[in-house]
mmCIF file of C-alpha atoms in Angstrom:
data_model
loop_
_atom_site.group_PDB
_atom_site.id
_atom_site.type_symbol
_atom_site.label_atom_id
_atom_site.label_comp_id
_atom_site.label_asym_id
_atom_site.label_seq_id
_atom_site.Cartn_x
_atom_site.Cartn_y
_atom_site.Cartn_z
ATOM 1 C CA MET A 102 0.018 0.010 0.005
ATOM 2 C CA THR A 103 1.496 3.299 -1.051
ATOM 3 C CA GLY A 104 0.360 6.896 -1.089
ATOM 4 C CA ASP A 105 1.220 9.534 -3.626
ATOM 5 C CA SER A 106 3.676 12.308 -2.908
ATOM 6 C CA GLY A 107 0.962 14.941 -2.775
ATOM 7 C CA GLY A 108 -0.801 16.360 0.215
ATOM 8 C CA THR A 109 -3.987 15.304 1.917
ATOM 9 C CA GLY A 110 -6.390 17.181 -0.305
ATOM 10 C CA PRO A 111 -8.969 15.548 -2.602
ATOM 11 C CA ALA A 112 -6.295 14.250 -4.973
ATOM 12 C CA ALA A 113 -4.390 12.286 -2.300
ATOM 13 C CA THR A 114 -4.476 8.579 -3.202
ATOM 14 C CA LEU A 115 -3.768 5.241 -1.655
ATOM 15 C CA SER A 116 -2.628 2.504 -4.048
ATOM 16 C CA THR A 117 -3.726 -1.008 -3.081
ATOM 17 C CA PRO A 118 -4.071 -4.286 -4.922
ATOM 18 C CA PHE A 119 -7.686 -3.387 -5.526
ATOM 19 C CA THR A 120 -6.969 0.005 -7.147
ATOM 20 C CA GLU A 121 -4.366 -1.599 -9.343
ATOM 21 C CA LEU A 122 -6.744 -4.424 -10.330
ATOM 22 C CA VAL A 123 -9.602 -2.190 -11.472
ATOM 23 C CA GLY A 124 -7.742 0.960 -12.385
ATOM 24 C CA VAL A 125 -9.421 3.447 -10.022
ATOM 25 C CA ARG A 126 -7.617 6.195 -8.077
ATOM 26 C CA HIS A 127 -9.045 5.404 -4.620
ATOM 27 C CA PRO A 128 -9.749 2.088 -2.786
ATOM 28 C CA VAL A 129 -13.493 2.967 -2.455
ATOM 29 C CA VAL A 130 -16.499 1.237 -4.016
ATOM 30 C CA GLN A 131 -20.012 2.586 -4.476
ATOM 31 C CA THR A 132 -22.147 -0.539 -4.344
ATOM 32 C CA GLY A 133 -24.870 -1.591 -6.789
ATOM 33 C CA MET A 134 -28.069 -0.659 -4.923
ATOM 34 C CA GLY A 135 -31.298 -1.456 -6.730
ATOM 35 C CA TRP A 136 -33.220 1.693 -7.854
ATOM 36 C CA VAL A 137 -30.405 3.851 -6.439
ATOM 37 C CA ALA A 138 -27.178 3.080 -8.312
ATOM 38 C CA GLY A 139 -28.182 4.454 -11.671
ATOM 39 C CA PRO A 140 -26.132 6.264 -14.307
ATOM 40 C CA ARG A 141 -25.957 9.604 -12.474
ATOM 41 C CA LEU A 142 -24.665 8.204 -9.179
ATOM 42 C CA VAL A 143 -22.336 5.664 -10.825
ATOM 43 C CA SER A 144 -20.698 8.257 -13.123
ATOM 44 C CA ALA A 145 -20.344 10.763 -10.290
ATOM 45 C CA SER A 146 -18.670 8.054 -8.138
ATOM 46 C CA ALA A 147 -16.387 7.103 -11.017
ATOM 47 C CA ASN A 148 -15.419 10.714 -11.727
ATOM 48 C CA ALA A 149 -14.609 11.097 -8.010
ATOM 49 C CA GLY A 150 -12.065 8.265 -8.344
ATOM 50 C CA ALA A 151 -14.096 5.448 -6.733
ATOM 51 C CA LEU A 152 -15.463 2.349 -8.451
ATOM 52 C CA GLY A 153 -19.079 3.026 -9.227
ATOM 53 C CA ILE A 154 -21.272 -0.030 -9.748
ATOM 54 C CA LEU A 155 -24.499 0.080 -11.735
ATOM 55 C CA ALA A 156 -27.420 -1.926 -10.311
ATOM 56 C CA SER A 157 -29.038 -3.992 -13.060
ATOM 57 C CA ALA A 158 -31.428 -6.404 -11.357
ATOM 58 C CA THR A 159 -34.442 -4.110 -11.850
ATOM 59 C CA MET A 160 -33.556 -3.330 -15.468
ATOM 60 C CA THR A 161 -34.472 -5.059 -18.685
ATOM 61 C CA LEU A 162 -31.578 -5.937 -21.017
ATOM 62 C CA GLU A 163 -32.206 -2.910 -23.195
ATOM 63 C CA GLN A 164 -32.531 -0.639 -20.124
ATOM 64 C CA LEU A 165 -29.179 -1.986 -18.932
ATOM 65 C CA ARG A 166 -27.534 -1.382 -22.317
ATOM 66 C CA SER A 167 -28.879 2.186 -22.314
ATOM 67 C CA ALA A 168 -27.716 2.758 -18.713
ATOM 68 C CA VAL A 169 -24.214 1.487 -19.483
ATOM 69 C CA ARG A 170 -23.944 3.828 -22.464
ATOM 70 C CA GLU A 171 -25.211 6.764 -20.395
ATOM 71 C CA VAL A 172 -22.550 6.121 -17.761
ATOM 72 C CA ARG A 173 -19.891 6.004 -20.448
ATOM 73 C CA SER A 174 -21.161 9.292 -21.849
ATOM 74 C CA ARG A 175 -20.686 10.886 -18.437
ATOM 75 C CA THR A 176 -17.275 9.476 -17.530
ATOM 76 C CA ASP A 177 -14.138 7.923 -19.039
ATOM 77 C CA GLN A 178 -13.271 6.192 -15.698
ATOM 78 C CA PRO A 179 -13.724 2.463 -14.975
ATOM 79 C CA PHE A 180 -17.064 1.310 -13.589
ATOM 80 C CA GLY A 181 -18.935 -1.914 -12.981
ATOM 81 C CA VAL A 182 -22.309 -3.607 -13.319
ATOM 82 C CA ASN A 183 -23.903 -5.696 -10.630
ATOM 83 C CA LEU A 184 -25.739 -8.848 -11.753
ATOM 84 C CA ARG A 185 -27.979 -11.459 -10.227
ATOM 85 C CA ALA A 186 -26.123 -14.746 -10.750
ATOM 86 C CA ASP A 187 -29.350 -16.688 -10.414
ATOM 87 C CA ALA A 188 -31.279 -14.687 -13.024
ATOM 88 C CA GLY A 189 -32.533 -16.706 -15.970
ATOM 89 C CA ASP A 190 -30.927 -14.243 -18.414
ATOM 90 C CA ALA A 191 -27.651 -13.939 -16.532
ATOM 91 C CA ALA A 192 -25.726 -15.296 -19.585
ATOM 92 C CA ASP A 193 -27.323 -12.585 -21.806
ATOM 93 C CA ARG A 194 -26.362 -9.880 -19.315
ATOM 94 C CA VAL A 195 -22.779 -11.208 -19.181
ATOM 95 C CA ALA A 196 -22.720 -11.019 -23.000
ATOM 96 C CA LEU A 197 -23.927 -7.405 -22.862
ATOM 97 C CA ILE A 198 -21.202 -6.490 -20.342
ATOM 98 C CA ILE A 199 -18.568 -7.990 -22.623
ATOM 99 C CA GLU A 200 -19.980 -6.311 -25.752
ATOM 100 C CA GLU A 201 -20.142 -2.921 -24.021
ATOM 101 C CA GLY A 202 -16.624 -3.123 -22.668
ATOM 102 C CA VAL A 203 -17.594 -2.782 -18.970
ATOM 103 C CA ARG A 204 -14.522 -3.031 -16.762
ATOM 104 C CA VAL A 205 -16.041 -4.908 -13.741
ATOM 105 C CA ALA A 206 -18.792 -7.437 -13.176
ATOM 106 C CA SER A 207 -20.009 -7.745 -9.572
ATOM 107 C CA PHE A 208 -22.483 -10.333 -8.325
ATOM 108 C CA ALA A 209 -24.848 -10.348 -5.394
ATOM 109 C CA LEU A 210 -24.596 -14.171 -5.281
ATOM 110 C CA ALA A 211 -21.729 -16.426 -6.246
ATOM 111 C CA PRO A 212 -21.655 -16.760 -10.036
ATOM 112 C CA SER A 213 -20.997 -20.127 -11.612
ATOM 113 C CA GLU A 214 -17.448 -21.134 -12.538
ATOM 114 C CA ALA A 215 -18.515 -21.002 -16.171
ATOM 115 C CA LEU A 216 -19.736 -17.442 -15.922
ATOM 116 C CA ILE A 217 -16.563 -16.363 -14.151
ATOM 117 C CA GLY A 218 -14.433 -18.015 -16.860
ATOM 118 C CA ARG A 219 -16.392 -16.393 -19.649
ATOM 119 C CA LEU A 220 -15.983 -12.925 -18.181
ATOM 120 C CA LYS A 221 -12.280 -13.373 -17.399
ATOM 121 C CA ASP A 222 -11.605 -14.652 -20.934
ATOM 122 C CA ALA A 223 -13.024 -11.354 -22.170
ATOM 123 C CA GLY A 224 -10.837 -9.303 -19.803
ATOM 124 C CA VAL A 225 -13.670 -8.375 -17.379
ATOM 125 C CA VAL A 226 -12.743 -8.172 -13.699
ATOM 126 C CA VAL A 227 -15.031 -10.399 -11.595
ATOM 127 C CA ILE A 228 -15.870 -9.322 -8.060
ATOM 128 C CA PRO A 229 -18.638 -11.311 -6.278
ATOM 129 C CA SER A 230 -20.093 -10.080 -2.969
ATOM 130 C CA ILE A 231 -20.045 -12.676 -0.226
ATOM 131 C CA GLY A 232 -21.136 -12.966 3.374
ATOM 132 C CA ALA A 233 -19.170 -15.986 4.621
ATOM 133 C CA ARG A 234 -15.607 -17.269 4.439
ATOM 134 C CA ARG A 235 -16.566 -20.497 2.645
ATOM 135 C CA HIS A 236 -18.240 -18.493 -0.125
ATOM 136 C CA ALA A 237 -15.116 -16.444 -0.614
ATOM 137 C CA GLU A 238 -13.030 -19.588 -0.774
ATOM 138 C CA LYS A 239 -15.361 -21.067 -3.410
ATOM 139 C CA VAL A 240 -15.357 -18.088 -5.792
ATOM 140 C CA ALA A 241 -11.629 -17.592 -5.358
ATOM 141 C CA ALA A 242 -11.035 -21.208 -6.355
ATOM 142 C CA TRP A 243 -13.231 -20.586 -9.417
ATOM 143 C CA GLY A 244 -11.122 -17.625 -10.526
ATOM 144 C CA ALA A 245 -12.793 -14.517 -9.099
ATOM 145 C CA ASP A 246 -10.425 -11.571 -9.156
ATOM 146 C CA ALA A 247 -11.516 -10.087 -5.809
ATOM 147 C CA VAL A 248 -14.380 -10.269 -3.377
ATOM 148 C CA ILE A 249 -16.549 -7.777 -1.481
ATOM 149 C CA VAL A 250 -17.237 -9.105 1.968
ATOM 150 C CA GLN A 251 -20.272 -7.639 3.758
ATOM 151 C CA GLY A 252 -20.663 -7.889 7.512
ATOM 152 C CA GLY A 253 -23.969 -7.772 9.344
ATOM 153 C CA GLU A 254 -23.880 -3.964 9.699
ATOM 154 C CA GLY A 255 -24.532 -3.626 5.994
ATOM 155 C CA GLY A 256 -27.882 -2.668 4.496
ATOM 156 C CA GLY A 257 -30.259 -4.849 2.499
ATOM 157 C CA HIS A 258 -29.872 -8.608 2.723
ATOM 158 C CA THR A 259 -27.318 -9.293 5.367
ATOM 159 C CA GLY A 260 -25.880 -11.887 7.719
ATOM 160 C CA GLU A 261 -25.246 -12.101 11.401
ATOM 161 C CA VAL A 262 -21.460 -11.813 11.576
ATOM 162 C CA ALA A 263 -20.003 -8.346 12.121
ATOM 163 C CA THR A 264 -17.578 -6.913 9.607
ATOM 164 C CA THR A 265 -14.745 -6.789 12.210
ATOM 165 C CA VAL A 266 -15.090 -10.534 12.691
ATOM 166 C CA LEU A 267 -15.852 -11.609 9.085
ATOM 167 C CA LEU A 268 -13.221 -9.491 7.333
ATOM 168 C CA PRO A 269 -10.107 -10.983 8.911
ATOM 169 C CA GLN A 270 -11.474 -14.502 8.387
ATOM 170 C CA VAL A 271 -11.822 -13.875 4.672
ATOM 171 C CA VAL A 272 -8.495 -12.025 4.339
ATOM 172 C CA ASP A 273 -6.761 -15.035 5.914
ATOM 173 C CA ALA A 274 -8.604 -17.539 3.718
ATOM 174 C CA VAL A 275 -8.029 -16.140 0.187
ATOM 175 C CA ASP A 276 -5.117 -14.649 -1.737
ATOM 176 C CA ILE A 277 -7.156 -12.207 -3.848
ATOM 177 C CA PRO A 278 -7.988 -8.582 -2.933
ATOM 178 C CA VAL A 279 -10.786 -8.317 -0.304
ATOM 179 C CA VAL A 280 -12.980 -5.233 -0.149
ATOM 180 C CA ALA A 281 -14.774 -4.658 3.189
ATOM 181 C CA ALA A 282 -18.434 -3.602 3.340
ATOM 182 C CA GLY A 283 -20.792 -2.935 6.226
ATOM 183 C CA GLY A 284 -20.334 -0.017 8.600
ATOM 184 C CA PHE A 285 -18.060 2.265 6.571
ATOM 185 C CA ARG A 286 -18.499 6.009 5.960
ATOM 186 C CA ASP A 287 -15.207 7.908 6.426
ATOM 187 C CA GLY A 288 -11.408 7.790 6.194
ATOM 188 C CA ARG A 289 -10.946 6.281 9.660
ATOM 189 C CA GLY A 290 -12.991 3.295 8.602
ATOM 190 C CA LEU A 291 -10.990 2.932 5.420
ATOM 191 C CA VAL A 292 -7.755 2.836 7.438
ATOM 192 C CA ALA A 293 -9.277 0.341 9.904
ATOM 193 C CA ALA A 294 -10.208 -1.948 7.043
ATOM 194 C CA LEU A 295 -6.764 -1.641 5.456
ATOM 195 C CA ALA A 296 -5.243 -2.498 8.889
ATOM 196 C CA GLN A 297 -7.200 -5.743 8.862
ATOM 197 C CA GLY A 298 -5.896 -6.715 5.466
ATOM 198 C CA ALA A 299 -8.593 -5.335 3.179
ATOM 199 C CA ALA A 300 -7.668 -3.635 -0.046
ATOM 200 C CA GLY A 301 -10.495 -1.151 0.093
ATOM 201 C CA VAL A 302 -14.017 -0.444 1.373
ATOM 202 C CA ALA A 303 -17.438 -0.572 -0.219
ATOM 203 C CA MET A 304 -20.280 1.721 0.816
ATOM 204 C CA GLY A 305 -23.958 1.786 -0.135
ATOM 205 C CA THR A 306 -25.787 3.954 2.384
ATOM 206 C CA ARG A 307 -23.064 6.583 2.409
ATOM 207 C CA PHE A 308 -23.277 6.991 -1.377
ATOM 208 C CA LEU A 309 -27.073 6.871 -1.300
ATOM 209 C CA LEU A 310 -26.873 9.904 1.012
ATOM 210 C CA THR A 311 -25.112 12.212 -1.445
ATOM 211 C CA SER A 312 -26.348 15.046 -3.594
ATOM 212 C CA ASP A 313 -25.634 12.939 -6.697
ATOM 213 C CA SER A 314 -28.070 10.257 -5.594
ATOM 214 C CA THR A 315 -31.474 10.401 -7.329
ATOM 215 C CA VAL A 316 -33.297 9.170 -4.238
ATOM 216 C CA PRO A 317 -36.059 11.719 -3.471
ATOM 217 C CA ASP A 318 -35.204 14.412 -0.877
ATOM 218 C CA ALA A 319 -38.054 13.366 1.431
ATOM 219 C CA VAL A 320 -36.593 9.865 1.616
ATOM 220 C CA LYS A 321 -33.079 11.121 2.207
ATOM 221 C CA ALA A 322 -34.500 13.175 5.064
ATOM 222 C CA GLU A 323 -35.838 9.988 6.652
ATOM 223 C CA TYR A 324 -32.327 8.501 6.568
ATOM 224 C CA LEU A 325 -30.706 11.611 7.977
ATOM 225 C CA ALA A 326 -33.181 11.715 10.865
ATOM 226 C CA ALA A 327 -32.561 8.103 11.821
ATOM 227 C CA GLY A 328 -30.414 7.084 14.761
ATOM 228 C CA VAL A 329 -28.408 3.883 15.027
ATOM 229 C CA LYS A 330 -31.255 2.167 16.920
ATOM 230 C CA ASP A 331 -33.729 3.140 14.247
ATOM 231 C CA ILE A 332 -32.215 0.606 11.871
ATOM 232 C CA THR A 333 -33.472 -2.947 12.234
ATOM 233 C CA VAL A 334 -33.386 -6.379 10.609
ATOM 234 C CA THR A 335 -36.620 -7.959 9.503
ATOM 235 C CA THR A 336 -37.590 -11.096 7.606
ATOM 236 C CA LYS A 337 -41.102 -9.804 6.882
ATOM 237 C CA VAL A 338 -40.340 -8.230 3.524
ATOM 238 C CA ASP A 339 -39.135 -11.280 1.617
ATOM 239 C CA GLY A 340 -38.498 -14.024 4.163
ATOM 240 C CA LEU A 341 -34.742 -13.308 4.463
ATOM 241 C CA PRO A 342 -32.914 -11.083 6.947
ATOM 242 C CA HIS A 343 -33.127 -7.577 5.519
ATOM 243 C CA ARG A 344 -31.566 -4.503 7.231
ATOM 244 C CA MET A 345 -33.659 -1.330 6.845
ATOM 245 C CA LEU A 346 -34.992 1.722 8.521
ATOM 246 C CA ARG A 347 -37.590 0.974 11.190
ATOM 247 C CA THR A 348 -40.697 2.852 10.063
ATOM 248 C CA PRO A 349 -44.422 2.555 10.796
ATOM 249 C CA LEU A 350 -44.768 0.433 7.661
ATOM 250 C CA VAL A 351 -42.039 -1.972 8.782
ATOM 251 C CA ALA A 352 -43.711 -2.200 12.182
ATOM 252 C CA SER A 353 -46.992 -3.101 10.515
ATOM 253 C CA LEU A 354 -45.245 -5.734 8.351
ATOM 254 C CA GLU A 355 -43.801 -7.264 11.513
ATOM 255 C CA ARG A 356 -47.363 -7.570 12.907
ATOM 256 C CA SER A 357 -48.953 -8.908 9.678
ATOM 257 C CA GLY A 358 -49.801 -12.577 9.332
ATOM 258 C CA ARG A 359 -48.803 -15.001 6.633
ATOM 259 C CA PRO A 360 -51.986 -14.700 4.472
ATOM 260 C CA ALA A 361 -51.645 -10.910 4.244
ATOM 261 C CA ALA A 362 -47.938 -11.244 3.415
ATOM 262 C CA LEU A 363 -48.592 -13.711 0.585
ATOM 263 C CA LEU A 364 -51.387 -11.535 -0.852
ATOM 264 C CA ARG A 365 -49.092 -8.517 -0.822
ATOM 265 C CA ALA A 366 -46.369 -10.617 -2.523
ATOM 266 C CA LEU A 367 -48.733 -11.650 -5.296
ATOM 267 C CA ARG A 368 -49.734 -8.003 -5.884
ATOM 268 C CA HIS A 369 -46.070 -6.927 -5.999
ATOM 269 C CA ALA A 370 -45.167 -9.822 -8.305
ATOM 270 C CA ALA A 371 -47.747 -8.550 -10.779
ATOM 271 C CA GLY A 372 -46.331 -5.051 -10.444
ATOM 272 C CA PHE A 373 -42.764 -6.199 -11.060
ATOM 273 C CA LYS A 374 -43.980 -8.275 -14.063
ATOM 274 C CA ALA A 375 -45.434 -5.121 -15.596
ATOM 275 C CA HIS A 376 -42.290 -3.063 -14.883
ATOM 276 C CA SER A 377 -39.745 -5.608 -16.037
ATOM 277 C CA GLY A 378 -41.548 -6.911 -19.065
ATOM 278 C CA LEU A 379 -40.989 -10.512 -17.873
ATOM 279 C CA GLY A 380 -43.623 -13.133 -18.492
ATOM 280 C CA TRP A 381 -45.017 -15.318 -15.683
ATOM 281 C CA ALA A 382 -43.018 -18.252 -17.068
ATOM 282 C CA GLU A 383 -39.762 -16.287 -16.854
ATOM 283 C CA MET A 384 -40.580 -15.136 -13.304
ATOM 284 C CA VAL A 385 -41.205 -18.708 -12.266
ATOM 285 C CA ARG A 386 -37.967 -19.756 -13.849
ATOM 286 C CA ASP A 387 -36.094 -17.082 -11.894
ATOM 287 C CA GLY A 388 -37.937 -18.189 -8.753
ATOM 288 C CA LEU A 389 -36.777 -21.772 -9.260
ATOM 289 C CA ALA A 390 -33.196 -20.566 -9.666
ATOM 290 C CA MET A 391 -33.492 -18.360 -6.557
ATOM 291 C CA LYS A 392 -35.028 -21.264 -4.571
ATOM 292 C CA HIS A 393 -32.152 -23.571 -5.487
ATOM 293 C CA GLY A 394 -29.471 -20.974 -4.918
ATOM 294 C CA LYS A 395 -30.672 -19.899 -1.484
ATOM 295 C CA ASP A 396 -32.490 -23.039 -0.383
ATOM 296 C CA LEU A 397 -35.728 -21.084 0.094
ATOM 297 C CA THR A 398 -39.284 -22.315 0.714
ATOM 298 C CA TRP A 399 -41.898 -21.564 -1.893
ATOM 299 C CA SER A 400 -43.402 -19.002 0.445
ATOM 300 C CA GLN A 401 -40.036 -17.220 0.570
ATOM 301 C CA VAL A 402 -39.759 -17.282 -3.196
ATOM 302 C CA LEU A 403 -43.172 -15.661 -3.495
ATOM 303 C CA LEU A 404 -42.281 -13.092 -0.845
ATOM 304 C CA ALA A 405 -39.149 -12.170 -2.814
ATOM 305 C CA ALA A 406 -41.428 -10.252 -5.237
ATOM 306 C CA ASN A 407 -41.913 -7.750 -2.406
ATOM 307 C CA THR A 408 -38.319 -6.556 -2.362
ATOM 308 C CA PRO A 409 -37.956 -4.675 -5.701
ATOM 309 C CA MET A 410 -41.414 -3.065 -5.623
ATOM 310 C CA MET A 411 -41.280 -1.984 -1.966
ATOM 311 C CA LEU A 412 -37.829 -0.488 -2.544
ATOM 312 C CA LYS A 413 -39.099 1.264 -5.708
ATOM 313 C CA ALA A 414 -41.960 2.882 -3.738
ATOM 314 C CA SER A 415 -39.418 4.673 -1.560
ATOM 315 C CA MET A 416 -36.322 5.087 -3.702
ATOM 316 C CA VAL A 417 -38.103 6.113 -6.910
ATOM 317 C CA ASP A 418 -41.622 7.181 -6.054
ATOM 318 C CA GLY A 419 -40.665 8.964 -2.807
ATOM 319 C CA ARG A 420 -43.301 7.167 -0.711
ATOM 320 C CA PRO A 421 -41.659 5.826 2.436
ATOM 321 C CA ASP A 422 -45.177 5.237 3.815
ATOM 322 C CA LEU A 423 -45.662 2.615 1.066
ATOM 323 C CA GLY A 424 -42.181 1.271 0.708
ATOM 324 C CA VAL A 425 -39.096 0.162 2.666
ATOM 325 C CA MET A 426 -35.650 1.775 2.910
ATOM 326 C CA ALA A 427 -32.741 -0.649 2.962
ATOM 327 C CA SER A 428 -30.074 0.815 5.176
ATOM 328 C CA GLY A 429 -26.783 0.046 6.820
ATOM 329 C CA GLN A 430 -26.443 0.800 10.522
ATOM 330 C CA VAL A 431 -24.026 3.540 9.585
ATOM 331 C CA ALA A 432 -26.971 5.706 8.499
ATOM 332 C CA GLY A 433 -27.391 6.584 12.173
ATOM 333 C CA LEU A 434 -24.018 8.406 11.991
ATOM 334 C CA ILE A 435 -24.606 10.325 8.735
ATOM 335 C CA ASP A 436 -25.933 13.890 8.839
ATOM 336 C CA ASP A 437 -25.085 15.462 5.487
ATOM 337 C CA LEU A 438 -25.423 15.134 1.716
ATOM 338 C CA PRO A 439 -22.056 15.892 0.042
ATOM 339 C CA SER A 440 -21.429 15.367 -3.631
ATOM 340 C CA CYS A 441 -19.598 12.133 -4.491
ATOM 341 C CA ALA A 442 -16.500 14.211 -5.249
ATOM 342 C CA GLU A 443 -16.674 15.927 -1.895
ATOM 343 C CA LEU A 444 -17.308 12.611 -0.085
ATOM 344 C CA VAL A 445 -14.478 10.700 -1.662
ATOM 345 C CA GLY A 446 -12.057 13.628 -1.318
ATOM 346 C CA ARG A 447 -12.957 13.882 2.361
ATOM 347 C CA ILE A 448 -12.564 10.183 2.947
ATOM 348 C CA MET A 449 -9.080 10.213 1.445
ATOM 349 C CA SER A 450 -8.047 13.309 3.394
ATOM 350 C CA GLU A 451 -9.200 11.716 6.622
ATOM 351 C CA ALA A 452 -7.427 8.475 5.730
ATOM 352 C CA HIS A 453 -4.138 10.249 5.294
ATOM 353 C CA GLU A 454 -4.604 12.225 8.471
ATOM 354 C CA THR A 455 -5.320 9.027 10.341
ATOM 355 C CA LEU A 456 -2.267 7.289 8.892
ATOM 356 C CA ARG A 457 -0.079 10.255 9.906
ATOM 357 C CA SER A 458 -1.501 10.100 13.440
ATOM 358 C CA LEU A 459 -0.779 6.401 13.662
ATOM 359 C CA ALA A 460 2.799 6.910 12.360
ATOM 360 C CA ALA A 461 3.356 9.606 14.987
ATOM 361 C CA LEU A 462 1.896 7.341 17.691
ATOM 362 C CA GLU A 463 4.340 4.594 16.701
ATOM 363 C CA ALA A 464 7.167 7.166 16.891
ATOM 364 C CA GLY A 465 5.972 8.247 20.354
ATOM 365 C CA VAL A 466 4.993 11.748 19.201
ATOM 366 C CA ALA A 467 1.855 13.303 20.671
ATOM 367 C CA VAL A 468 -0.615 14.256 17.965
ATOM 368 C CA PRO A 469 -3.033 17.064 18.907
ATOM 369 C CA GLY A 470 -6.391 17.124 17.177
ATOM 370 C CA ALA A 471 -6.405 13.593 15.754
ATOM 371 C CA PRO A 472 -9.063 13.184 13.061
ATOM 372 C CA THR A 473 -12.604 12.678 14.266
ATOM 373 C CA GLY A 474 -14.397 12.010 10.990
ATOM 374 C CA THR A 475 -17.450 13.776 9.694
ATOM 375 C CA GLY A 476 -20.660 11.880 8.665
#
C-alpha cells in the first residue's frame, strides 16, 4: 500500500491491490443498490475516483444497455455492473457487459465457474459479494479476481457476523483482494479496514446519501433523521434477513400474518412483471433458480417479489409510507449530503490524516487534534 507524494487534499491517493486491479484512483467502491445506483450516481462516483457499480437487477436488457452507455457518456473512468447470478438471463447480461466493454462485473450471489471463466476470458474483472468465508473460498477457487465481503452492519440482505469478525477470516482464507463492506462512511473506517488486510472499502448507504443520488429528498431526510437504533433487521419483507430503517410500515409488516404477506407478494409480483416486461413463465424460472441458490421455501420465493417493488416505492416514487428503505447501521451516523467528489475527497483526506496520526503514535509523538471524521 502506497500513497502519492501529494498532500492530503482531494487528490491524495492510496494505491492497493484493488486499485491496481480495477484501475481506479481510490480504494473505495459505491455498491450496486437497486433503484439507487443508476447512471448519475455511478458516473459521479467514477469521476470522484471510486469504483461506481451500476445496479441492473431491476432493469431489462435494453434498459441496462442504455444505462451502461449513459454512464460511459458521463465518464471515461472504470465502472462496474452488478448482476444477479441466479437470473434466468444472466448469460445474456454477461454477454452485454462484454460487448459494451464494462470493466467490472459484480455479483450479489456467487456466479458459476463457467460465468466467471467467460468474463475473465473477455478481460472483465469479476468481483462477487459474499457474506461468509466459505463462499469467498469457493469463488476464489473458481477464478474470481476479488471479493466484496459484507458484515452484518450492511444494509439490505445481510448476515449475522459483524464486519470486524468476518473480514479478517476472509483475508486469511483467500489470496485475492478483499474489499470490506458494512459500517463504513469515512477515512478512519478505510484505514481500519486496510489495517485488517482489506484492499478497500465498499459503501452503499453513504453514497445513497449524497447530492448525486437520485433518491427523493423526502426519503433522504428519513435517513438523515434516523439514529443507530432506528435501523433494524426484519424477515417480513421477503423471508430473508433484511436490514432497513424501522418505520411505521415496517412495524406493520412485523405484525402482519402470513396470508396478508402472501397476498401482498402476489400484488407486488404482478407489479414487477409489468415493470420488467418479464412473463410469468420467466418469473417462475427465476424463482426456481433463486429457490435452489438460497434453499428457500416456496413462500419465501413468493415473498421475494416484495423486495424490488417496496424499494421502488421509496427510492423512486418517494413514498416511504408505502415502501421500505434498505439501510446500513451507519446511517445513524450520517448527517449530510455531500457530492460524490466531496465525499471521496474527504474520505481520502481523513485516511491520510489518520495514517499520519498512527505513524506519529508509533514514533511516540503526541498528535493534537487527531481526526474525528465527519458523517
